[in-house]
Each structure stands twice: as C-alpha cells, then as structure tokens.
Amino acid sequence: MNPELVALAQSASVTLVGLMATDAWEHTRDGFVALWQRARPERADAVATELGNTREDLAADATVEDELAVEWQGRIRRLLTDRPEVAVELRRLLDELAPGTSAPTATVAQHATAGGHSRVYQAGRDQHITER
C-alpha cells in the first residue's frame, strides 16, 4: 500500500480516537460516518455502531486509547485501499476536525524544571493523566 495512505490512515485514526472524549465528538462521528456513507454505503450503519462502541470502550478505560486507534487505523486503511479517491475527502475532514494533523508540523522544544514534590506534565498534543 502507498506509504502516504498508510500515514493518512494512522493520522486519521489517532485524530478520531483522540476526539472521542471531546465536545467535538458528534461532529467527528458524523464526518466519519458520512465518509463511509459516500464510499461504502453498505458499511455506514455498522461503522456508526462501531464508533459508538469504541467511544464506550474509551470511556470505560482510557488506557486502551492506542489499541483503539490501531483498530481504527486498520479500518481506515482498508477503506483507502478499496477506495483511494477517498483520501482527498479524508484529508479535508481531518483539516476541519484538527487543523494541521494531515500536514507536517513544526518542531517544538519544551523545557521544564520541578523541585521538591512538584510534578511537570508537558505535551506537544493531547495529554491524558490518570493519577491514583
């Protein structure tokens, strides 16, 4: 498979799963279901159900985010393999949902110092912290 399409599938899956726990979820879900509706209408309802199930899994256990993204990467990769022309629409959707995710980004340098009992959390993108 074209390495560019593999990278697009990876970016799309990370964006999709990352937005599941945000206020943008409904718009994200609608965009991905509409994409499938146009490319593979016979799978659109199943994809909508699978998206809901994935969101429930993520809400139950945030530590499975990477695993869920890999599952969606496979689904998106198969869609792009069957219908490579969907790549243009998928890039457009990603730019709408999370501008800059489908294009190369600038390098970010972060520096922090903690003292005593303090903690420092830094991220170049989404960050999920669960302390127990």
N, CA, C and O of each residue as an XYZ file, in Angstrom:
528
protein
N       0.834     -1.178      0.000
C       0.000      0.000      0.000
C       0.877      1.240      0.000
O       1.979      1.237      0.549
N       0.391      2.267     -0.604
C       1.072      3.542     -0.680
C       1.407      4.051      0.737
O       0.500      4.183      1.559
N       2.680      4.337      1.040
C       3.060      4.807      2.379
C       2.325      6.082      2.797
O       2.058      6.286      3.981
N       2.003      6.929      1.839
C       1.271      8.151      2.151
C      -0.128      7.837      2.675
O      -0.613      8.494      3.596
N      -0.779      6.820      2.081
C      -2.108      6.426      2.549
C      -2.038      5.744      3.913
O      -2.949      5.888      4.727
N      -0.965      5.008      4.161
C      -0.776      4.395      5.477
C      -0.633      5.484      6.535
O      -1.243      5.403      7.601
N       0.170      6.498      6.239
C       0.354      7.616      7.170
C      -0.962      8.369      7.380
O      -1.266      8.796      8.494
N      -1.731      8.529      6.316
C      -3.028      9.199      6.435
C      -3.964      8.386      7.320
O      -4.660      8.953      8.162
N      -3.992      7.065      7.142
C      -4.839      6.205      7.976
C      -4.422      6.301      9.439
O      -5.274      6.328     10.326
N      -3.131      6.353      9.692
C      -2.644      6.470     11.062
C      -3.046      7.806     11.672
O      -3.538      7.856     12.799
N      -2.839      8.873     10.938
C      -3.208     10.202     11.419
C      -4.706     10.296     11.685
O      -5.137     10.847     12.698
N      -5.488      9.753     10.763
C      -6.952      9.807     10.911
C      -7.408      9.018     12.129
O      -8.295      9.465     12.856
N      -6.817      7.857     12.362
C      -7.249      7.032     13.497
C      -6.898      7.687     14.832
O      -7.695      7.651     15.770
N      -5.718      8.279     14.920
C      -5.315      8.957     16.153
C      -6.223     10.164     16.401
O      -6.648     10.403     17.531
N      -6.514     10.913     15.353
C      -7.408     12.065     15.482
C      -8.801     11.611     15.898
O      -9.401     12.181     16.809
N      -9.308     10.589     15.231
C     -10.645     10.078     15.520
C     -10.779      9.658     16.979
O     -11.689     10.114     17.672
N      -9.891      8.803     17.449
C      -9.982      8.307     18.820
C      -9.693      9.431     19.818
O     -10.306      9.489     20.884
N      -8.770     10.313     19.475
C      -8.466     11.437     20.358
C      -9.630     12.386     20.563
O      -9.758     12.996     21.625
N     -10.481     12.516     19.550
C     -11.625     13.427     19.652
C     -12.861     12.774     20.264
O     -13.871     13.446     20.472
N     -12.796     11.492     20.552
C     -13.952     10.787     21.112
C     -14.362     11.311     22.484
O     -15.536     11.247     22.848
N     -13.420     11.818     23.229
C     -13.716     12.291     24.579
C     -13.816     13.814     24.645
O     -13.635     14.403     25.711
N     -14.101     14.445     23.516
C     -14.172     15.909     23.488
C     -15.563     16.372     23.064
O     -16.419     15.573     22.684
N     -15.760     17.675     23.141
C     -17.023     18.264     22.701
C     -17.216     18.149     21.193
O     -18.331     18.309     20.696
N     -16.146     17.876     20.469
C     -16.219     17.755     19.010
C     -16.639     16.357     18.559
O     -16.653     16.076     17.361
N     -16.979     15.480     19.500
C     -17.251     14.091     19.158
C     -18.381     13.934     18.140
O     -18.208     13.239     17.139
N     -19.519     14.559     18.373
C     -20.656     14.363     17.464
C     -20.310     14.780     16.040
O     -20.645     14.079     15.086
N     -19.649     15.905     15.898
C     -19.242     16.377     14.572
C     -18.238     15.402     13.942
O     -18.295     15.121     12.744
N     -17.323     14.894     14.772
C     -16.327     13.927     14.298
C     -17.017     12.655     13.815
O     -16.753     12.175     12.712
N     -17.902     12.115     14.650
C     -18.631     10.893     14.287
C     -19.406     11.090     13.000
O     -19.346     10.254     12.098
N     -20.131     12.190     12.911
C     -20.925     12.468     11.711
C     -20.049     12.552     10.469
O     -20.434     12.068      9.405
N     -18.873     13.163     10.595
C     -17.962     13.285      9.464
C     -17.448     11.937      8.984
O     -17.391     11.681      7.781
N     -17.070     11.067      9.934
C     -16.564      9.754      9.549
C     -17.671      8.858      8.994
O     -17.444      8.116      8.039
N     -18.857      8.921      9.580
C     -19.972      8.125      9.058
C     -20.343      8.603      7.655
O     -20.626      7.786      6.778
N     -20.343      9.903      7.439
C     -20.651     10.447      6.107
C     -19.606     10.000      5.082
O     -19.938      9.719      3.930
N     -18.357      9.938      5.506
C     -17.290      9.458      4.621
C     -17.577      8.022      4.183
O     -17.494      7.700      2.998
N     -17.911      7.172      5.137
C     -18.240      5.782      4.798
C     -19.521      5.715      3.970
O     -19.627      4.893      3.059
N     -20.477      6.557      4.275
C     -21.740      6.551      3.529
C     -21.497      6.805      2.041
O     -22.131      6.188      1.185
N     -20.587      7.704      1.748
C     -20.295      8.003      0.348
C     -19.413      6.929     -0.303
O     -19.581      6.619     -1.483
N     -18.477      6.365      0.464
C     -17.519      5.416     -0.113
C     -18.025      3.974     -0.084
O     -17.849      3.234     -1.052
N     -18.643      3.578      1.008
C     -19.128      2.205      1.190
C     -20.445      2.242      1.946
O     -20.492      1.895      3.126
N     -21.519      2.662      1.277
C     -22.804      2.862      1.967
C     -23.313      1.639      2.717
O     -24.012      1.772      3.721
N     -22.968      0.452      2.239
C     -23.432     -0.765      2.896
C     -22.794     -0.955      4.280
O     -23.297     -1.743      5.080
N     -21.698     -0.247      4.573
C     -20.995     -0.361      5.857
C     -21.241      0.820      6.792
O     -20.802      0.796      7.942
N     -21.929      1.843      6.319
C     -22.065      3.078      7.105
C     -22.745      2.848      8.455
O     -22.276      3.365      9.469
N     -23.827      2.092      8.490
C     -24.522      1.853      9.760
C     -23.641      1.067     10.727
O     -23.609      1.357     11.923
N     -22.928      0.073     10.204
C     -22.027     -0.722     11.052
C     -20.907      0.155     11.601
O     -20.525      0.015     12.763
N     -20.381      1.052     10.782
C     -19.314      1.951     11.229
C     -19.831      2.873     12.337
O     -19.127      3.123     13.315
N     -21.052      3.377     12.187
C     -21.633      4.229     13.228
C     -21.730      3.474     14.551
O     -21.425      4.023     15.610
N     -22.151      2.229     14.486
C     -22.246      1.392     15.689
C     -20.867      1.133     16.274
O     -20.683      1.217     17.488
N     -19.889      0.816     15.418
C     -18.524      0.551     15.879
C     -17.905      1.793     16.521
O     -17.173      1.682     17.505
N     -18.193      2.961     15.976
C     -17.689      4.200     16.574
C     -18.264      4.380     17.976
O     -17.542      4.745     18.904
N     -19.552      4.127     18.128
C     -20.185      4.225     19.447
C     -19.578      3.240     20.434
O     -19.325      3.584     21.589
N     -19.344      2.011     19.974
C     -18.733      1.000     20.839
C     -17.312      1.392     21.241
O     -16.905      1.197     22.386
N     -16.569      1.944     20.291
C     -15.203      2.374     20.587
C     -15.212      3.490     21.620
O     -14.385      3.508     22.531
N     -16.142      4.411     21.476
C     -16.232      5.520     22.439
C     -16.564      4.998     23.835
O     -16.010      5.475     24.825
N     -17.459      4.026     23.916
C     -17.795      3.425     25.206
C     -16.578      2.723     25.811
O     -16.331      2.836     27.012
N     -15.817      1.999     24.986
C     -14.605      1.334     25.462
C     -13.612      2.354     26.005
O     -13.001      2.135     27.051
N     -13.454      3.461     25.300
C     -12.520      4.504     25.721
C     -12.986      5.152     27.024
O     -12.171      5.443     27.899
N     -14.287      5.378     27.154
C     -14.818      5.980     28.377
C     -14.631      5.047     29.574
O     -14.426      5.508     30.697
N     -14.701      3.746     29.333
C     -14.544      2.772     30.411
C     -13.091      2.598     30.829
O     -12.809      2.294     31.988
N     -12.165      2.791     29.887
C     -10.745      2.569     30.176
C      -9.889      3.390     29.218
O      -9.639      2.976     28.086
N      -9.447      4.546     29.676
C      -8.673      5.455     28.827
C      -7.308      4.894     28.440
O      -6.673      5.410     27.520
N      -6.844      3.846     29.123
C      -5.531      3.289     28.806
C      -5.534      2.504     27.498
O      -4.469      2.123     27.011
N      -6.702      2.256     26.923
C      -6.777      1.486     25.673
C      -6.819      2.392     24.443
O      -7.084      1.916     23.339
N      -6.564      3.677     24.614
C      -6.654      4.624     23.506
C      -5.775      4.221     22.320
O      -6.228      4.262     21.175
N      -4.534      3.836     22.581
C      -3.628      3.446     21.493
C      -4.135      2.195     20.770
O      -4.080      2.115     19.543
N      -4.621      1.232     21.532
C      -5.161     -0.001     20.939
C      -6.366      0.310     20.043
O      -6.491     -0.238     18.948
N      -7.239      1.184     20.514
C      -8.417      1.552     19.730
C      -8.016      2.306     18.461
O      -8.621      2.117     17.406
N      -7.005      3.151     18.567
C      -6.527      3.877     17.384
C      -5.971      2.902     16.345
O      -6.174      3.093     15.146
N      -5.276      1.865     16.798
C      -4.738      0.866     15.867
C      -5.887      0.134     15.162
O      -5.818     -0.120     13.960
N      -6.941     -0.205     15.915
C      -8.101     -0.858     15.291
C      -8.698      0.027     14.198
O      -9.007     -0.446     13.105
N      -8.857      1.309     14.501
C      -9.436      2.216     13.510
C      -8.473      2.488     12.361
O      -8.899      2.746     11.235
N      -7.193      2.432     12.643
C      -6.218      2.592     11.557
C      -6.421      1.486     10.528
O      -6.374      1.746      9.326
N      -6.646      0.263     10.984
C      -6.895     -0.850     10.066
C      -8.155     -0.646      9.245
O      -8.157     -0.894      8.040
N      -9.224     -0.198      9.884
C     -10.477      0.038      9.159
C     -10.300      1.126      8.095
O     -10.742      0.985      6.955
N      -9.643      2.208      8.500
C      -9.446      3.327      7.577
C      -8.499      2.921      6.441
O      -8.716      3.292      5.287
N      -7.454      2.162      6.769
C      -6.525      1.687      5.739
C      -7.250      0.821      4.718
O      -7.020      0.957      3.516
N      -8.125     -0.070      5.185
C      -8.884     -0.917      4.256
C      -9.801     -0.074      3.373
O      -9.954     -0.356      2.185
N     -10.409      0.958      3.951
C     -11.265      1.849      3.164
C     -10.437      2.543      2.083
O     -10.862      2.631      0.932
N      -9.258      3.032      2.455
C      -8.398      3.723      1.497
C      -7.848      2.773      0.440
O      -7.621      3.175     -0.701
N      -7.634      1.527      0.812
C      -7.178      0.529     -0.161
C      -8.266      0.267     -1.193
O      -7.997      0.201     -2.393
N      -9.497      0.118     -0.714
C     -10.629     -0.140     -1.616
C     -11.007      1.089     -2.433
O     -11.390      0.971     -3.597
N     -10.900      2.258     -1.829
C     -11.334      3.491     -2.467
C     -10.290      4.592     -2.251
O     -10.501      5.484     -1.429
N      -9.160      4.543     -2.982
C      -8.096      5.534     -2.763
C      -8.535      6.976     -2.991
O      -7.935      7.903     -2.447
N      -9.570      7.165     -3.784
C     -10.052      8.536     -4.036
C     -10.636      9.185     -2.783
O     -10.819     10.402     -2.748
N     -10.929      8.393     -1.763
C     -11.476      8.907     -0.504
C     -10.420      9.699      0.267
O     -10.760     10.482      1.154
N      -9.149      9.504     -0.062
C      -8.061     10.178      0.653
C      -8.226     11.697      0.652
O      -7.973     12.352      1.663
N      -8.644     12.245     -0.465
C      -8.820     13.704     -0.556
C      -9.882     14.169      0.431
O      -9.692     15.154      1.145
N     -10.993     13.457      0.465
C     -12.078     13.821      1.379
C     -11.663     13.603      2.836
O     -12.019     14.396      3.708
N     -10.917     12.536      3.099
C     -10.456     12.269      4.464
C      -9.504     13.363      4.928
O      -9.600     13.815      6.069
N      -8.588     13.799      4.067
C      -7.684     14.906      4.437
C      -8.472     16.177      4.745
O      -8.162     16.899      5.693
N      -9.485     16.438      3.940
C     -10.332     17.616      4.159
C     -11.032     17.522      5.521
O     -11.097     18.501      6.264
N     -11.553     16.335      5.835
C     -12.219     16.124      7.120
C     -11.236     16.320      8.279
O     -11.572     16.965      9.272
N     -10.039     15.772      8.158
C      -9.041     15.932      9.220
C      -8.661     17.388      9.414
O      -8.514     17.849     10.546
N      -8.502     18.107      8.327
C      -8.174     19.537      8.440
C      -9.293     20.306      9.126
O      -9.038     21.262      9.858
N     -10.509     19.896      8.893
C     -11.665     20.536      9.530
C     -11.725     20.202     11.026
O     -11.997     21.069     11.856
N     -11.467     18.930     11.354
C     -11.579     18.482     12.743
C     -10.398     18.913     13.591
O     -10.573     19.365     14.723
N      -9.198     18.777     13.052
C      -7.983     19.097     13.794
C      -6.983     19.696     12.822
O      -6.111     18.990     12.316
N      -7.099     20.980     12.557
C      -6.221     21.614     11.567
C      -4.750     21.315     11.837
O      -4.268     21.386     12.968
N      -4.056     20.976     10.746
C      -2.625     20.736     10.843
C      -2.245     19.282     11.067
O      -1.055     18.966     11.054
N      -3.215     18.371     11.275
C      -2.854     16.983     11.554
C      -2.450     16.230     10.312
O      -1.715     15.248     10.408
N      -2.906     16.655      9.143
C      -2.553     15.912      7.940
C      -1.363     16.527      7.213
O      -0.962     16.038      6.157
N      -0.807     17.576      7.761
C       0.366     18.220      7.163
C       1.514     18.163      8.164
O       1.277     18.058      9.368
N       2.739     18.230      7.690
C       3.870     18.237      8.619
C       3.770     19.416      9.578
O       3.283     20.485      9.210
N       4.231     19.217     10.802
C       4.160     20.279     11.800
C       5.567     20.712     12.183
O       6.544     20.014     11.911
N       5.653     21.852     12.806
C       6.935     22.387     13.237
C       7.440     21.623     14.452
O       6.657     21.008     15.177
N       8.722     21.664     14.668
C       9.321     21.042     15.831
C       9.091     21.919     17.045
O       9.207     23.142     16.970
N       8.765     21.294     18.158
C       8.514     22.018     19.395
C       9.543     21.581     20.419
O       9.771     20.385     20.606
N      10.164     22.542     21.084
C      11.104     22.238     22.156
C      10.486     22.711     23.464
O      10.036     23.852     23.570
N      10.466     21.831     24.453
C       9.898     22.177     25.752
C      10.939     21.920     26.832
O      11.681     20.940     26.773
N      10.985     22.800     27.808
C      11.924     22.656     28.917
C      11.168     22.963     30.197
O      10.395     23.920     30.255
N      11.390     22.156     31.217
C      10.722     22.378     32.494
C      11.633     21.916     33.624
O      12.490     21.049     33.452
N      11.418     22.525     34.781
C      12.174     22.152     35.965
C      11.188     22.006     37.113
O      10.323     22.858     37.312
N      11.321     20.938     37.855
C      10.456     20.725     39.013
C      11.333     20.600     40.249
O      12.445     20.076     40.184
N      10.828     21.080     41.363
C      11.572     20.987     42.600
C      10.679     20.480     43.714
O       9.455     20.603     43.659
N      11.302     19.915     44.712
C      10.529     19.425     45.857
C       9.614     18.277     45.445
O      10.052     17.306     44.828
N       8.353     18.405     45.792
C       7.375     17.359     45.484
C       6.524     17.728     44.279
O       5.453     17.155     44.081
N       6.972     18.652     43.494
C       6.168     19.094     42.341
C       6.314     18.138     41.170
O       7.212     17.297     41.136
N       5.413     18.286     40.216
C       5.434     17.473     39.003
C       5.296     18.393     37.798
O       4.708     19.471     37.880
N       5.843     17.950     36.700
C       5.726     18.696     35.454
C       5.120     17.769     34.419
O       5.590     16.647     34.224
N       4.086     18.236     33.762
C       3.470     17.491     32.665
C       3.544     18.354     31.419
O       3.066     19.488     31.416
N       4.136     17.829     30.370
C       4.227     18.564     29.122
C       3.776     17.665     27.986
O       3.978     16.451     28.013
N       3.165     18.281     26.991
C       2.736     17.508     25.822
C       2.767     18.405     24.604
O       2.521     19.608     24.686
N       3.071     17.803     23.489
C       3.032     18.531     22.229
C       1.658     18.448     21.585
O       1.384     19.108     20.582
N       0.801     17.627     22.175
C      -0.562     17.452     21.675
C      -1.437     17.025     22.828
O      -1.259     17.526     23.938
N      -2.366     16.132     22.616
C      -3.267     15.688     23.668
C      -2.490     15.035     24.800
O      -1.474     14.374     24.584
N      -2.987     15.233     25.997
C      -2.361     14.619     27.152
C      -3.458     14.116     28.086
O      -4.391     14.852     28.408
N      -3.347     12.889     28.509
C      -4.317     12.297     29.420
C      -3.550     11.791     30.631
O      -2.649     10.963     30.502
N      -3.909     12.290     31.801
C      -3.205     11.918     33.024
C      -4.215     11.299     33.981
O      -5.258     11.880     34.280
N      -3.878     10.121     34.445
C      -4.722      9.455     35.428
C      -3.839      9.158     36.625
O      -2.890      8.379     36.534
N      -4.159      9.782     37.745
C      -3.384      9.549     38.966
C      -4.278      8.855     39.971
O      -5.450      9.190     40.140
N      -3.696      7.897     40.618
C      -4.465      7.129     41.614
C      -3.776      7.190     42.932
O      -4.256      6.611     43.906
